[in-house]
mmCIF file of C-alpha atoms and ligand atoms in Angstrom:
data_model
loop_
_atom_site.group_PDB
_atom_site.id
_atom_site.type_symbol
_atom_site.label_atom_id
_atom_site.label_comp_id
_atom_site.label_asym_id
_atom_site.label_seq_id
_atom_site.Cartn_x
_atom_site.Cartn_y
_atom_site.Cartn_z
ATOM 1 C CA MET A 1 158.630 40.209 -134.730
ATOM 2 C CA THR A 2 159.898 37.368 -132.598
ATOM 3 C CA ALA A 3 157.378 35.756 -130.298
ATOM 4 C CA PRO A 4 158.102 36.434 -126.623
ATOM 5 C CA ALA A 5 159.218 33.198 -125.007
ATOM 6 C CA THR A 6 156.930 31.911 -122.278
ATOM 7 C CA ALA A 7 157.190 28.992 -119.918
ATOM 8 C CA HIS A 8 155.210 25.907 -120.831
ATOM 9 C CA GLY A 9 153.376 23.063 -119.166
ATOM 10 C CA LEU A 10 152.306 23.775 -115.609
ATOM 11 C CA LEU A 11 152.415 27.535 -116.135
ATOM 12 C CA SER A 12 150.001 27.144 -119.031
ATOM 13 C CA GLY A 13 148.359 30.474 -118.188
ATOM 14 C CA LEU A 14 151.266 32.297 -119.844
ATOM 15 C CA ASP A 15 150.679 30.298 -123.014
ATOM 16 C CA GLU A 16 146.927 30.897 -122.901
ATOM 17 C CA ILE A 17 147.430 34.669 -122.933
ATOM 18 C CA ALA A 18 150.425 34.655 -125.292
ATOM 19 C CA GLU A 19 148.459 36.099 -128.224
ATOM 20 C CA ILE A 20 146.615 38.796 -126.263
ATOM 21 C CA GLY A 21 147.805 42.347 -126.837
ATOM 22 C CA ARG A 22 150.902 41.674 -128.914
ATOM 23 C CA ASP A 23 152.690 44.862 -129.936
ATOM 24 C CA THR A 24 153.395 44.595 -133.643
ATOM 25 C CA ARG A 25 155.792 47.574 -133.711
ATOM 26 C CA ARG A 26 158.085 46.859 -130.757
ATOM 27 C CA GLY A 27 157.356 43.171 -130.203
ATOM 28 C CA GLY A 28 156.214 41.959 -126.803
ATOM 29 C CA TYR A 29 152.924 43.277 -125.440
ATOM 30 C CA SER A 30 150.969 46.494 -125.116
ATOM 31 C CA ARG A 31 148.122 45.833 -122.710
ATOM 32 C CA HIS A 32 146.617 49.015 -121.390
ATOM 33 C CA LEU A 33 143.828 49.689 -118.927
ATOM 34 C CA TRP A 34 140.318 48.856 -120.188
ATOM 35 C CA GLN A 35 141.471 48.633 -123.804
ATOM 36 C CA PRO A 36 140.613 45.433 -125.732
ATOM 37 C CA ALA A 37 143.700 43.430 -124.632
ATOM 38 C CA ASP A 38 143.224 44.355 -120.976
ATOM 39 C CA LEU A 39 139.511 43.471 -121.150
ATOM 40 C CA GLU A 40 140.354 40.143 -122.775
ATOM 41 C CA LEU A 41 142.908 39.414 -120.038
ATOM 42 C CA ARG A 42 140.343 40.274 -117.370
ATOM 43 C CA ASP A 43 137.898 37.805 -118.962
ATOM 44 C CA TRP A 44 140.636 35.179 -119.148
ATOM 45 C CA PHE A 45 141.476 35.688 -115.474
ATOM 46 C CA ALA A 46 137.832 35.497 -114.368
ATOM 47 C CA GLU A 47 137.311 32.322 -116.369
ATOM 48 C CA ARG A 48 140.490 30.745 -114.951
ATOM 49 C CA ALA A 49 139.522 31.718 -111.416
ATOM 50 C CA VAL A 50 136.001 30.351 -111.768
ATOM 51 C CA ARG A 51 137.477 27.062 -113.016
ATOM 52 C CA LEU A 52 139.294 26.853 -109.667
ATOM 53 C CA GLY A 53 136.032 27.492 -107.847
ATOM 54 C CA LEU A 54 137.014 31.061 -106.902
ATOM 55 C CA ASP A 55 134.443 33.809 -106.533
ATOM 56 C CA VAL A 56 135.251 36.849 -108.718
ATOM 57 C CA GLU A 57 134.385 40.488 -107.972
ATOM 58 C CA ILE A 58 135.577 43.850 -109.288
ATOM 59 C CA ASP A 59 136.059 46.596 -106.711
ATOM 60 C CA ARG A 60 135.186 50.293 -107.026
ATOM 61 C CA ASN A 61 138.587 51.059 -108.589
ATOM 62 C CA GLY A 62 138.589 48.348 -111.230
ATOM 63 C CA ASN A 63 140.822 45.898 -109.332
ATOM 64 C CA THR A 64 139.736 42.253 -109.730
ATOM 65 C CA TRP A 65 139.459 39.942 -106.709
ATOM 66 C CA ALA A 66 138.999 36.168 -106.785
ATOM 67 C CA TRP A 67 138.096 34.647 -103.419
ATOM 68 C CA TRP A 68 139.075 31.140 -102.392
ATOM 69 C CA GLY A 69 136.404 30.343 -99.851
ATOM 70 C CA PRO A 70 134.266 32.937 -98.089
ATOM 71 C CA ARG A 71 135.028 36.643 -98.483
ATOM 72 C CA GLY A 72 136.194 38.308 -95.316
ATOM 73 C CA ASP A 73 138.381 40.897 -93.640
ATOM 74 C CA ASP A 74 142.011 40.337 -92.721
ATOM 75 C CA ALA A 75 142.530 37.960 -95.649
ATOM 76 C CA ILE A 76 145.764 36.608 -97.078
ATOM 77 C CA VAL A 77 145.814 38.360 -100.452
ATOM 78 C CA VAL A 78 148.190 37.381 -103.251
ATOM 79 C CA GLY A 79 148.424 38.804 -106.744
ATOM 80 C CA SER A 80 149.989 41.173 -109.231
ATOM 81 C CA HIS A 81 148.803 42.838 -112.464
ATOM 82 C CA LEU A 82 148.040 41.971 -116.099
ATOM 83 C CA ASP A 83 148.607 45.316 -117.855
ATOM 84 C CA SER A 84 151.966 46.149 -119.447
ATOM 85 C CA VAL A 85 154.205 48.982 -120.525
ATOM 86 C CA PRO A 86 154.196 49.677 -124.287
ATOM 87 C CA GLY A 87 156.115 46.782 -125.856
ATOM 88 C CA GLY A 88 156.605 45.036 -122.503
ATOM 89 C CA GLY A 89 157.588 41.467 -121.753
ATOM 90 C CA ALA A 90 155.454 38.417 -121.080
ATOM 91 C CA TYR A 91 156.322 38.112 -117.384
ATOM 92 C CA ASP A 92 156.062 41.525 -115.683
ATOM 93 C CA GLY A 93 152.708 41.137 -113.902
ATOM 94 C CA PRO A 94 151.273 38.016 -115.551
ATOM 95 C CA LEU A 95 153.914 35.733 -113.976
ATOM 96 C CA GLY A 96 152.615 36.689 -110.524
ATOM 97 C CA VAL A 97 149.004 36.119 -111.544
ATOM 98 C CA VAL A 98 149.486 32.716 -113.207
ATOM 99 C CA SER A 99 151.858 31.540 -110.450
ATOM 100 C CA THR A 100 149.268 32.438 -107.815
ATOM 101 C CA LEU A 101 146.547 30.530 -109.662
ATOM 102 C CA ASP A 102 148.893 27.539 -110.043
ATOM 103 C CA ALA A 103 149.872 27.611 -106.367
ATOM 104 C CA ILE A 104 146.204 27.598 -105.358
ATOM 105 C CA ALA A 105 145.464 24.759 -107.799
ATOM 106 C CA ARG A 106 148.280 22.721 -106.239
ATOM 107 C CA LEU A 107 147.042 23.405 -102.710
ATOM 108 C CA GLN A 108 143.530 22.405 -103.722
ATOM 109 C CA ALA A 109 144.792 19.217 -105.377
ATOM 110 C CA SER A 110 146.601 18.271 -102.174
ATOM 111 C CA GLY A 111 143.367 18.650 -100.182
ATOM 112 C CA PHE A 112 144.578 21.767 -98.330
ATOM 113 C CA ARG A 113 141.826 24.047 -97.016
ATOM 114 C CA PRO A 114 142.564 27.636 -95.914
ATOM 115 C CA THR A 115 141.698 28.500 -92.328
ATOM 116 C CA ARG A 116 141.351 32.229 -93.049
ATOM 117 C CA PRO A 117 139.991 34.225 -95.991
ATOM 118 C CA CYS A 118 142.171 34.169 -99.101
ATOM 119 C CA ALA A 119 141.949 36.136 -102.339
ATOM 120 C CA VAL A 120 143.852 36.634 -105.569
ATOM 121 C CA LEU A 121 144.036 40.344 -106.403
ATOM 122 C CA VAL A 122 144.793 41.711 -109.880
ATOM 123 C CA PHE A 123 145.499 45.427 -109.736
ATOM 124 C CA ALA A 124 144.373 47.846 -112.466
ATOM 125 C CA GLU A 125 146.909 49.922 -114.490
ATOM 126 C CA GLU A 126 150.036 49.031 -112.533
ATOM 127 C CA GLU A 127 152.272 50.452 -115.251
ATOM 128 C CA GLY A 128 150.423 53.718 -115.742
ATOM 129 C CA SER A 129 150.699 53.231 -119.495
ATOM 130 C CA ARG A 130 147.285 54.673 -120.333
ATOM 131 C CA PHE A 131 146.709 57.414 -117.748
ATOM 132 C CA GLY A 132 150.317 58.158 -116.770
ATOM 133 C CA ILE A 133 150.185 57.221 -113.077
ATOM 134 C CA ALA A 134 151.748 53.893 -112.124
ATOM 135 C CA CYS A 135 149.982 51.649 -109.577
ATOM 136 C CA LEU A 136 146.720 53.458 -110.250
ATOM 137 C CA GLY A 137 144.503 50.733 -108.724
ATOM 138 C CA SER A 138 146.461 50.475 -105.477
ATOM 139 C CA ARG A 139 146.960 54.249 -105.205
ATOM 140 C CA LEU A 140 143.213 54.770 -105.560
ATOM 141 C CA MET A 141 142.389 51.998 -103.070
ATOM 142 C CA THR A 142 144.746 53.396 -100.423
ATOM 143 C CA GLY A 143 143.787 57.025 -101.053
ATOM 144 C CA ALA A 144 147.353 57.831 -102.156
ATOM 145 C CA LEU A 145 145.816 59.341 -105.301
ATOM 146 C CA ASP A 146 142.996 61.851 -104.952
ATOM 147 C CA ALA A 147 139.805 60.670 -106.663
ATOM 148 C CA ASP A 148 139.067 64.013 -108.360
ATOM 149 C CA GLN A 149 142.603 64.180 -109.705
ATOM 150 C CA ALA A 150 142.254 60.594 -110.968
ATOM 151 C CA ARG A 151 138.890 61.189 -112.677
ATOM 152 C CA ALA A 152 140.423 64.117 -114.578
ATOM 153 C CA LEU A 153 143.413 62.150 -115.916
ATOM 154 C CA ILE A 154 143.469 62.103 -119.724
ATOM 155 C CA ASP A 155 144.806 59.327 -121.950
ATOM 156 C CA PRO A 156 146.737 60.020 -125.200
ATOM 157 C CA GLU A 157 143.412 60.013 -127.129
ATOM 158 C CA GLY A 158 141.968 62.700 -124.851
ATOM 159 C CA ILE A 159 139.631 60.291 -123.008
ATOM 160 C CA SER A 160 139.282 61.007 -119.291
ATOM 161 C CA LEU A 161 139.673 58.277 -116.706
ATOM 162 C CA ALA A 162 136.100 59.025 -115.621
ATOM 163 C CA ALA A 163 134.794 58.427 -119.163
ATOM 164 C CA ALA A 164 136.952 55.315 -119.626
ATOM 165 C CA ALA A 165 135.648 53.882 -116.340
ATOM 166 C CA SER A 166 132.021 54.562 -117.325
ATOM 167 C CA ALA A 167 132.585 52.890 -120.690
ATOM 168 C CA VAL A 168 133.420 49.601 -118.922
ATOM 169 C CA GLY A 169 130.617 49.864 -116.363
ATOM 170 C CA ILE A 170 132.621 51.289 -113.450
ATOM 171 C CA ASP A 171 130.932 54.235 -111.738
ATOM 172 C CA PRO A 172 133.469 57.106 -111.736
ATOM 173 C CA ALA A 173 131.850 58.459 -108.579
ATOM 174 C CA GLY A 174 133.002 55.310 -106.779
ATOM 175 C CA LEU A 175 136.680 55.757 -107.644
ATOM 176 C CA GLY A 176 138.914 56.580 -104.697
ATOM 177 C CA GLU A 177 139.894 55.406 -101.242
ATOM 178 C CA ASP A 178 138.212 52.104 -100.479
ATOM 179 C CA PRO A 179 138.444 51.340 -96.736
ATOM 180 C CA ALA A 180 136.280 48.210 -97.118
ATOM 181 C CA ALA A 181 138.682 46.735 -99.695
ATOM 182 C CA LEU A 182 141.685 47.691 -97.563
ATOM 183 C CA ALA A 183 140.136 46.035 -94.517
ATOM 184 C CA ARG A 184 139.946 42.825 -96.483
ATOM 185 C CA ILE A 185 143.717 42.783 -96.855
ATOM 186 C CA GLY A 186 145.392 41.286 -93.798
ATOM 187 C CA LEU A 187 148.630 41.059 -95.737
ATOM 188 C CA PHE A 188 149.607 41.100 -99.394
ATOM 189 C CA VAL A 189 152.211 38.986 -101.191
ATOM 190 C CA GLU A 190 153.225 39.631 -104.818
ATOM 191 C CA LEU A 191 155.377 37.298 -106.874
ATOM 192 C CA HIS A 192 157.156 39.116 -109.694
ATOM 193 C CA VAL A 193 159.808 38.488 -112.311
ATOM 194 C CA GLU A 194 163.069 40.137 -111.250
ATOM 195 C CA GLN A 195 163.746 43.123 -113.469
ATOM 196 C CA GLY A 196 167.493 43.497 -113.312
ATOM 197 C CA ARG A 197 170.573 41.343 -112.804
ATOM 198 C CA GLY A 198 169.992 40.852 -109.076
ATOM 199 C CA LEU A 199 169.245 37.129 -109.110
ATOM 200 C CA ILE A 200 171.775 36.350 -111.828
ATOM 201 C CA ASP A 201 174.437 37.816 -109.578
ATOM 202 C CA LEU A 202 173.073 35.985 -106.504
ATOM 203 C CA ASP A 203 172.850 32.701 -108.438
ATOM 204 C CA SER A 204 169.444 31.907 -106.958
ATOM 205 C CA PRO A 205 166.115 31.198 -108.712
ATOM 206 C CA VAL A 206 164.097 33.181 -106.167
ATOM 207 C CA ALA A 207 164.567 35.925 -103.588
ATOM 208 C CA VAL A 208 162.441 37.915 -101.176
ATOM 209 C CA ALA A 209 162.246 41.686 -101.688
ATOM 210 C CA SER A 210 163.865 44.002 -99.177
ATOM 211 C CA SER A 211 163.199 47.504 -100.543
ATOM 212 C CA ILE A 212 162.122 49.673 -103.485
ATOM 213 C CA LEU A 213 163.825 52.860 -104.664
ATOM 214 C CA ALA A 214 162.049 56.192 -104.173
ATOM 215 C CA HIS A 215 160.700 57.170 -107.586
ATOM 216 C CA GLY A 216 158.440 59.530 -109.450
ATOM 217 C CA ARG A 217 157.386 60.948 -112.777
ATOM 218 C CA TRP A 218 157.587 64.539 -113.972
ATOM 219 C CA ARG A 219 156.279 66.161 -117.142
ATOM 220 C CA ILE A 220 158.648 68.757 -118.576
ATOM 221 C CA THR A 221 157.104 71.123 -121.109
ATOM 222 C CA PHE A 222 159.371 73.256 -123.290
ATOM 223 C CA THR A 223 157.808 76.166 -125.146
ATOM 224 C CA GLY A 224 159.482 77.986 -128.036
ATOM 225 C CA GLU A 225 158.356 79.434 -131.339
ATOM 226 C CA GLY A 226 156.710 77.235 -133.945
ATOM 227 C CA ASN A 227 157.987 78.209 -137.374
ATOM 228 C CA HIS A 228 158.953 77.100 -140.901
ATOM 229 C CA ALA A 229 161.804 74.560 -141.222
ATOM 230 C CA GLY A 230 163.044 76.105 -144.487
ATOM 231 C CA ALA A 231 162.284 79.791 -144.127
ATOM 232 C CA THR A 232 163.636 80.314 -140.597
ATOM 233 C CA ARG A 233 167.363 81.066 -140.376
ATOM 234 C CA MET A 234 169.221 78.954 -137.810
ATOM 235 C CA ALA A 235 170.098 82.068 -135.813
ATOM 236 C CA ASP A 236 166.448 83.128 -135.574
ATOM 237 C CA ARG A 237 165.070 79.984 -133.981
ATOM 238 C CA ARG A 238 163.611 79.262 -130.548
ATOM 239 C CA ASP A 239 163.302 75.526 -130.970
ATOM 240 C CA PRO A 240 161.923 73.616 -127.953
ATOM 241 C CA MET A 241 163.162 70.337 -129.470
ATOM 242 C CA LEU A 242 166.732 71.560 -128.994
ATOM 243 C CA ALA A 243 165.962 72.672 -125.436
ATOM 244 C CA ALA A 244 164.624 69.159 -124.780
ATOM 245 C CA ALA A 245 167.697 67.557 -126.371
ATOM 246 C CA ARG A 246 170.130 69.624 -124.277
ATOM 247 C CA SER A 247 168.071 68.824 -121.164
ATOM 248 C CA MET A 248 168.188 65.091 -121.789
ATOM 249 C CA LEU A 249 171.972 65.108 -121.615
ATOM 250 C CA GLY A 250 171.652 67.104 -118.398
ATOM 251 C CA VAL A 251 169.273 64.478 -117.002
ATOM 252 C CA ARG A 252 171.785 61.737 -117.713
ATOM 253 C CA ASP A 253 174.703 63.732 -116.294
ATOM 254 C CA ALA A 254 172.789 64.642 -113.118
ATOM 255 C CA ALA A 255 171.897 60.989 -112.478
ATOM 256 C CA VAL A 256 175.468 59.820 -113.136
ATOM 257 C CA ALA A 257 176.737 62.413 -110.656
ATOM 258 C CA SER A 258 174.345 61.139 -107.958
ATOM 259 C CA SER A 259 175.603 57.712 -106.941
ATOM 260 C CA GLY A 260 173.031 54.914 -107.318
ATOM 261 C CA SER A 261 170.388 57.226 -108.817
ATOM 262 C CA ARG A 262 168.571 56.641 -112.094
ATOM 263 C CA ALA A 263 166.900 59.089 -114.442
ATOM 264 C CA THR A 264 165.221 58.357 -117.741
ATOM 265 C CA ILE A 265 163.401 60.242 -120.466
ATOM 266 C CA GLY A 266 161.394 57.482 -122.173
ATOM 267 C CA ARG A 267 158.661 59.506 -123.786
ATOM 268 C CA ILE A 268 158.574 62.646 -125.916
ATOM 269 C CA GLU A 269 155.741 64.497 -127.623
ATOM 270 C CA ALA A 270 156.278 67.304 -130.136
ATOM 271 C CA VAL A 271 153.522 69.798 -130.952
ATOM 272 C CA PRO A 272 152.478 69.858 -133.723
ATOM 273 C CA GLY A 273 154.964 67.159 -134.812
ATOM 274 C CA GLY A 274 155.718 67.847 -138.503
ATOM 275 C CA THR A 275 158.975 67.096 -140.330
ATOM 276 C CA ASN A 276 159.057 70.573 -141.895
ATOM 277 C CA VAL A 277 157.816 72.364 -138.777
ATOM 278 C CA ILE A 278 159.861 73.789 -135.913
ATOM 279 C CA SER A 279 157.854 72.656 -132.889
ATOM 280 C CA SER A 280 156.030 75.215 -130.784
ATOM 281 C CA GLN A 281 156.084 72.955 -127.764
ATOM 282 C CA VAL A 282 157.794 69.723 -126.735
ATOM 283 C CA ALA A 283 156.884 67.646 -123.707
ATOM 284 C CA VAL A 284 159.128 64.950 -122.248
ATOM 285 C CA TRP A 285 158.453 62.715 -119.269
ATOM 286 C CA LEU A 286 161.132 62.180 -116.644
ATOM 287 C CA ASP A 287 161.301 59.047 -114.491
ATOM 288 C CA ALA A 288 163.755 59.608 -111.609
ATOM 289 C CA ARG A 289 164.715 57.178 -108.833
ATOM 290 C CA ALA A 290 167.112 56.948 -105.881
ATOM 291 C CA ALA A 291 167.587 54.864 -102.748
ATOM 292 C CA GLU A 292 166.346 57.573 -100.379
ATOM 293 C CA ASP A 293 163.512 60.090 -100.754
ATOM 294 C CA ALA A 294 165.867 63.028 -100.177
ATOM 295 C CA ALA A 295 168.323 61.789 -102.812
ATOM 296 C CA ALA A 296 165.540 61.439 -105.392
ATOM 297 C CA ARG A 297 164.235 64.931 -104.538
ATOM 298 C CA ASP A 298 167.757 66.389 -104.756
ATOM 299 C CA LEU A 299 168.265 64.715 -108.124
ATOM 300 C CA VAL A 300 165.074 66.278 -109.475
ATOM 301 C CA THR A 301 166.068 69.702 -108.105
ATOM 302 C CA GLU A 302 169.394 69.369 -109.949
ATOM 303 C CA ILE A 303 167.573 68.292 -113.122
ATOM 304 C CA GLU A 304 165.223 71.286 -112.841
ATOM 305 C CA ALA A 305 168.237 73.599 -112.762
ATOM 306 C CA ARG A 306 169.754 71.924 -115.827
ATOM 307 C CA VAL A 307 166.421 72.053 -117.658
ATOM 308 C CA ALA A 308 166.055 75.802 -116.960
ATOM 309 C CA GLU A 309 169.607 76.378 -118.212
ATOM 310 C CA ALA A 310 169.028 74.316 -121.366
ATOM 311 C CA ALA A 311 165.736 76.079 -122.121
ATOM 312 C CA ALA A 312 167.304 79.530 -121.658
ATOM 313 C CA ALA A 313 170.205 78.601 -123.962
ATOM 314 C CA GLU A 314 167.683 77.928 -126.748
ATOM 315 C CA GLY A 315 165.497 80.977 -126.063
ATOM 316 C CA CYS A 316 162.698 78.771 -124.724
ATOM 317 C CA THR A 317 160.868 78.353 -121.440
ATOM 318 C CA ALA A 318 160.388 75.141 -119.462
ATOM 319 C CA VAL A 319 157.868 74.026 -116.835
ATOM 320 C CA VAL A 320 158.479 70.932 -114.695
ATOM 321 C CA ALA A 321 155.317 69.381 -113.176
ATOM 322 C CA GLU A 322 155.255 66.391 -110.828
ATOM 323 C CA GLU A 323 152.784 63.740 -111.970
ATOM 324 C CA SER A 324 153.413 61.076 -109.325
ATOM 325 C CA TRP A 325 155.684 60.306 -106.403
ATOM 326 C CA SER A 326 156.401 57.111 -104.441
ATOM 327 C CA GLY A 327 158.641 57.271 -101.408
ATOM 328 C CA ALA A 328 161.271 54.581 -100.819
ATOM 329 C CA VAL A 329 159.814 51.340 -99.443
ATOM 330 C CA ALA A 330 161.357 49.023 -96.861
ATOM 331 C CA PHE A 331 159.161 45.922 -96.856
ATOM 332 C CA ASP A 332 157.684 44.761 -93.531
ATOM 333 C CA PRO A 333 160.703 43.132 -91.810
ATOM 334 C CA ALA A 334 158.668 40.541 -89.887
ATOM 335 C CA LEU A 335 156.832 39.331 -92.985
ATOM 336 C CA ARG A 336 160.016 39.453 -95.080
ATOM 337 C CA ASP A 337 161.878 37.318 -92.518
ATOM 338 C CA ARG A 338 158.964 34.912 -92.254
ATOM 339 C CA LEU A 339 159.038 34.345 -96.011
ATOM 340 C CA VAL A 340 162.809 33.925 -96.020
ATOM 341 C CA ARG A 341 162.514 31.314 -93.261
ATOM 342 C CA SER A 342 159.755 29.371 -94.998
ATOM 343 C CA LEU A 343 161.860 29.419 -98.180
ATOM 344 C CA ASP A 344 164.927 27.941 -96.454
ATOM 345 C CA GLY A 345 166.912 31.153 -96.285
ATOM 346 C CA VAL A 346 166.637 32.471 -99.875
ATOM 347 C CA PRO A 347 168.449 35.795 -100.357
ATOM 348 C CA THR A 348 166.797 39.184 -100.007
ATOM 349 C CA LEU A 349 167.044 41.688 -102.831
ATOM 350 C CA PRO A 350 166.300 45.404 -103.283
ATOM 351 C CA THR A 351 164.617 46.519 -106.505
ATOM 352 C CA GLY A 352 164.554 49.649 -108.599
ATOM 353 C CA ALA A 353 161.100 48.806 -109.990
ATOM 354 C CA GLY A 354 157.826 50.073 -108.551
ATOM 355 C CA HIS A 355 155.026 47.693 -107.511
ATOM 356 C CA ASP A 356 151.504 47.718 -106.064
ATOM 357 C CA ALA A 357 153.008 45.843 -103.091
ATOM 358 C CA GLY A 358 155.115 48.972 -102.510
ATOM 359 C CA VAL A 359 152.100 51.274 -102.551
ATOM 360 C CA LEU A 360 150.135 48.974 -100.230
ATOM 361 C CA SER A 361 153.076 48.704 -97.830
ATOM 362 C CA SER A 362 152.173 52.068 -96.280
ATOM 363 C CA ARG A 363 148.864 50.571 -95.100
ATOM 364 C CA ARG A 364 149.350 46.812 -94.761
ATOM 365 C CA PRO A 365 152.223 44.344 -94.302
ATOM 366 C CA THR A 366 153.358 43.392 -97.799
ATOM 367 C CA ALA A 367 156.061 41.164 -99.227
ATOM 368 C CA MET A 368 157.402 40.192 -102.636
ATOM 369 C CA ILE A 369 158.999 37.078 -104.100
ATOM 370 C CA PHE A 370 161.248 37.634 -107.128
ATOM 371 C CA VAL A 371 161.912 35.034 -109.834
ATOM 372 C CA ARG A 372 165.276 35.161 -111.650
ATOM 373 C CA ASN A 373 165.361 36.866 -115.049
ATOM 374 C CA PRO A 374 168.371 35.454 -116.956
ATOM 375 C CA THR A 375 168.419 38.314 -119.469
ATOM 376 C CA GLY A 376 168.502 40.991 -116.766
ATOM 377 C CA VAL A 377 166.206 42.940 -119.131
ATOM 378 C CA SER A 378 162.643 44.046 -118.396
ATOM 379 C CA HIS A 379 160.026 46.437 -119.804
ATOM 380 C CA SER A 380 161.123 44.853 -123.071
ATOM 381 C CA PRO A 381 160.260 41.736 -125.091
ATOM 382 C CA GLU A 382 163.644 40.316 -123.975
ATOM 383 C CA GLU A 383 162.400 39.900 -120.401
ATOM 384 C CA PHE A 384 162.494 36.174 -119.574
ATOM 385 C CA ALA A 385 162.351 33.495 -116.902
ATOM 386 C CA THR A 386 163.144 29.822 -117.451
ATOM 387 C CA LEU A 387 160.487 27.218 -116.814
ATOM 388 C CA ASP A 388 162.533 25.776 -113.923
ATOM 389 C CA ASP A 389 162.792 29.173 -112.252
ATOM 390 C CA CYS A 390 159.086 29.888 -112.802
ATOM 391 C CA LEU A 391 158.300 26.564 -111.160
ATOM 392 C CA ALA A 392 160.603 27.461 -108.267
ATOM 393 C CA GLY A 393 158.457 30.599 -107.927
ATOM 394 C CA VAL A 394 155.239 28.556 -107.803
ATOM 395 C CA ASP A 395 156.848 26.225 -105.227
ATOM 396 C CA ALA A 396 157.770 29.253 -103.142
ATOM 397 C CA LEU A 397 154.255 30.691 -103.296
ATOM 398 C CA GLU A 398 152.720 27.330 -102.469
ATOM 399 C CA ARG A 399 154.950 27.007 -99.408
ATOM 400 C CA VAL A 400 154.272 30.536 -98.272
ATOM 401 C CA LEU A 401 150.514 30.150 -98.700
ATOM 402 C CA ARG A 402 150.529 26.828 -96.881
ATOM 403 C CA GLU A 403 152.179 28.555 -93.951
ATOM 404 C CA LEU A 404 150.132 31.787 -93.982
ATOM 405 C CA LEU A 405 146.746 30.147 -94.499
HETATM 406 C C1 LIG B 1 157.004 49.687 -112.969
HETATM 407 O O1 LIG B 1 157.335 48.597 -113.372
HETATM 408 C C2 LIG B 1 157.989 50.714 -112.737
HETATM 409 O O2 LIG B 1 158.962 50.474 -111.996
HETATM 410 O O3 LIG B 1 157.872 51.779 -113.340
HETATM 411 MN MN1 LIG B 2 156.667 46.950 -114.905
HETATM 412 MN MN1 LIG B 3 155.080 44.719 -112.589
#
């Protein structure tokens, strides 16, 4: 496994956490909610924040806040997340957290004092890698995810979110919409590594976000007949693995036919999962995205039709169930323009990736700053940002905070 490259020197936080949660199979990192790597990262963050004189608290939904100065409503809140996808890169999430801490350290060193409340906010389970729903912490805080539905979510080991919360000292009864936490957020800014080729093509180290694609996740369950791999003639089979395989090509074709849309099957689970066993059931998870809500919905309707056709062709049945949905986001234009102005006219950039800043945008003004990713690859160990570009990101945050605070 090659070590994921991190920036050095001023962004020492990335180096400090470089050994936490390494994924030995894929490379990169697997850091999932309330599992040992995530807990270690939370401790690291709290210790780092305390060193800067910040006051750390964990809210009812497991999001971590670090206050610079007195706590209060209508604060300038800046942050990101520390969890990862399976085998993710070093920058998605952590770059925003370490850059925020560095920007505050620089402001402190220059003698700057905020004139309104300010907090760093680290959201829980942004990637949805353990319980399946992305931006879990921000969805719970805003009430976008029902608390009962959240408590009942099950991880791949069969542990409920309620039980997992209890195990780390969070009262499951307290999960859910948190108006007090929301009131504390006057506006939210998230710095994030860019996840495609956007900034390579714009030839700029940083940009301000303009919009996020509509996106969602669906579980597709194919049911057939479990049977013996040797004793069952090919003509006698109802194999849900084949229904899934045919469907996957349909997913790709439907997305290609819908300009600008994206659809991915990144996860598959066969029951019971034996080499000499025809599966009885196969589940796949669909991630579908498009620029507009209606286009994403239409894409999924088209995929449902192709899935039904594929299942029927293999003598199987299929059920498509929505697990999460996020409408398209257009970031607050006034805040976006203010950031662009304070950053001397950097470009604006849409993104296909989901973010807590997107979820929060329905309730509070939010903005994002992207840092160039020269590989154009993300959710992979190949995700990268050069030290110079990371430092340009910290400069940008420092300037923005100086103006907002
Ligand atoms: C999160 O990074 C997502 O876009 O799924
Ligand atoms: Mn991500
Ligand atoms: Mn992220």
